[in-house]
Amino acid sequence: MPIVTVQQGPRDIELKRELVARITDAFVDTYKIPADTVQVWIQEFPPDNWGAAGTLRADR
């Protein structure tokens, strides 16, 4: 059973639904496994809790 973890900033629920569906489809198509065996975990972090290129995302 594949488990995919996505770490990201906050996103709209519709975008997350689409992402979960597409990731699941990729595993189903590639590995030929049932969709109900694929788990996608989304961890969201507010912009003041992560940074890139030496800067907090909240400071961009």
Short mmCIF file of C-alpha atoms in Angstrom, two decimals:
data_model
loop_
_atom_site.label_atom_id
_atom_site.label_comp_id
_atom_site.label_asym_id
_atom_site.label_seq_id
_atom_site.Cartn_x
_atom_site.Cartn_y
_atom_site.Cartn_z
CA MET A 1 0.00 0.00 0.00
CA PRO A 2 1.74 3.21 -1.13
CA ILE A 3 1.59 6.21 1.16
CA VAL A 4 2.41 9.58 -0.39
CA THR A 5 3.07 12.58 1.88
CA VAL A 6 2.67 16.07 0.45
CA GLN A 7 4.07 18.93 2.50
CA GLN A 8 2.89 22.34 1.36
CA GLY A 9 1.47 25.69 2.30
CA PRO A 10 -2.29 26.04 2.67
CA ARG A 11 -4.31 25.33 -0.47
CA ASP A 12 -7.99 25.38 -1.39
CA ILE A 13 -9.83 22.10 -0.75
CA GLU A 14 -10.74 21.77 -4.45
CA LEU A 15 -7.05 21.84 -5.38
CA LYS A 16 -6.30 19.22 -2.74
CA ARG A 17 -9.08 16.99 -4.07
CA GLU A 18 -7.62 17.22 -7.57
CA LEU A 19 -4.10 16.54 -6.31
CA VAL A 20 -5.20 13.45 -4.37
CA ALA A 21 -7.10 12.14 -7.41
CA ARG A 22 -4.15 12.67 -9.76
CA ILE A 23 -1.61 11.10 -7.41
CA THR A 24 -3.91 8.11 -6.93
CA ASP A 25 -4.42 7.77 -10.69
CA ALA A 26 -0.64 7.84 -11.24
CA PHE A 27 -0.15 4.88 -8.90
CA VAL A 28 -3.11 2.98 -10.35
CA ASP A 29 -1.85 3.49 -13.91
CA THR A 30 1.82 2.82 -13.18
CA TYR A 31 1.69 0.06 -10.58
CA LYS A 32 -1.62 -1.49 -11.70
CA ILE A 33 -2.97 -1.48 -8.14
CA PRO A 34 -6.46 -0.74 -6.82
CA ALA A 35 -7.15 2.91 -6.02
CA ASP A 36 -8.27 2.02 -2.51
CA THR A 37 -4.74 0.91 -1.64
CA VAL A 38 -3.23 4.36 -2.28
CA GLN A 39 -3.07 6.82 0.61
CA VAL A 40 -2.22 10.50 0.23
CA TRP A 41 -1.44 12.51 3.34
CA ILE A 42 -1.37 16.29 3.08
CA GLN A 43 0.51 18.27 5.70
CA GLU A 44 -0.07 22.00 5.48
CA PHE A 45 2.16 24.59 7.04
CA PRO A 46 1.33 28.28 7.44
CA PRO A 47 3.77 30.69 5.77
CA ASP A 48 5.31 31.65 9.09
CA ASN A 49 6.34 28.03 9.73
CA TRP A 50 8.47 27.39 6.64
CA GLY A 51 11.04 29.10 4.53
CA ALA A 52 12.91 28.85 1.25
CA ALA A 53 16.05 30.49 -0.01
CA GLY A 54 16.81 31.79 3.48
CA THR A 55 13.52 33.64 3.92
CA LEU A 56 10.28 32.82 5.69
CA ARG A 57 7.44 32.50 3.21
CA ALA A 58 5.47 34.96 5.37
CA ASP A 59 8.11 37.61 4.61
CA ARG A 60 7.84 37.35 0.85
#
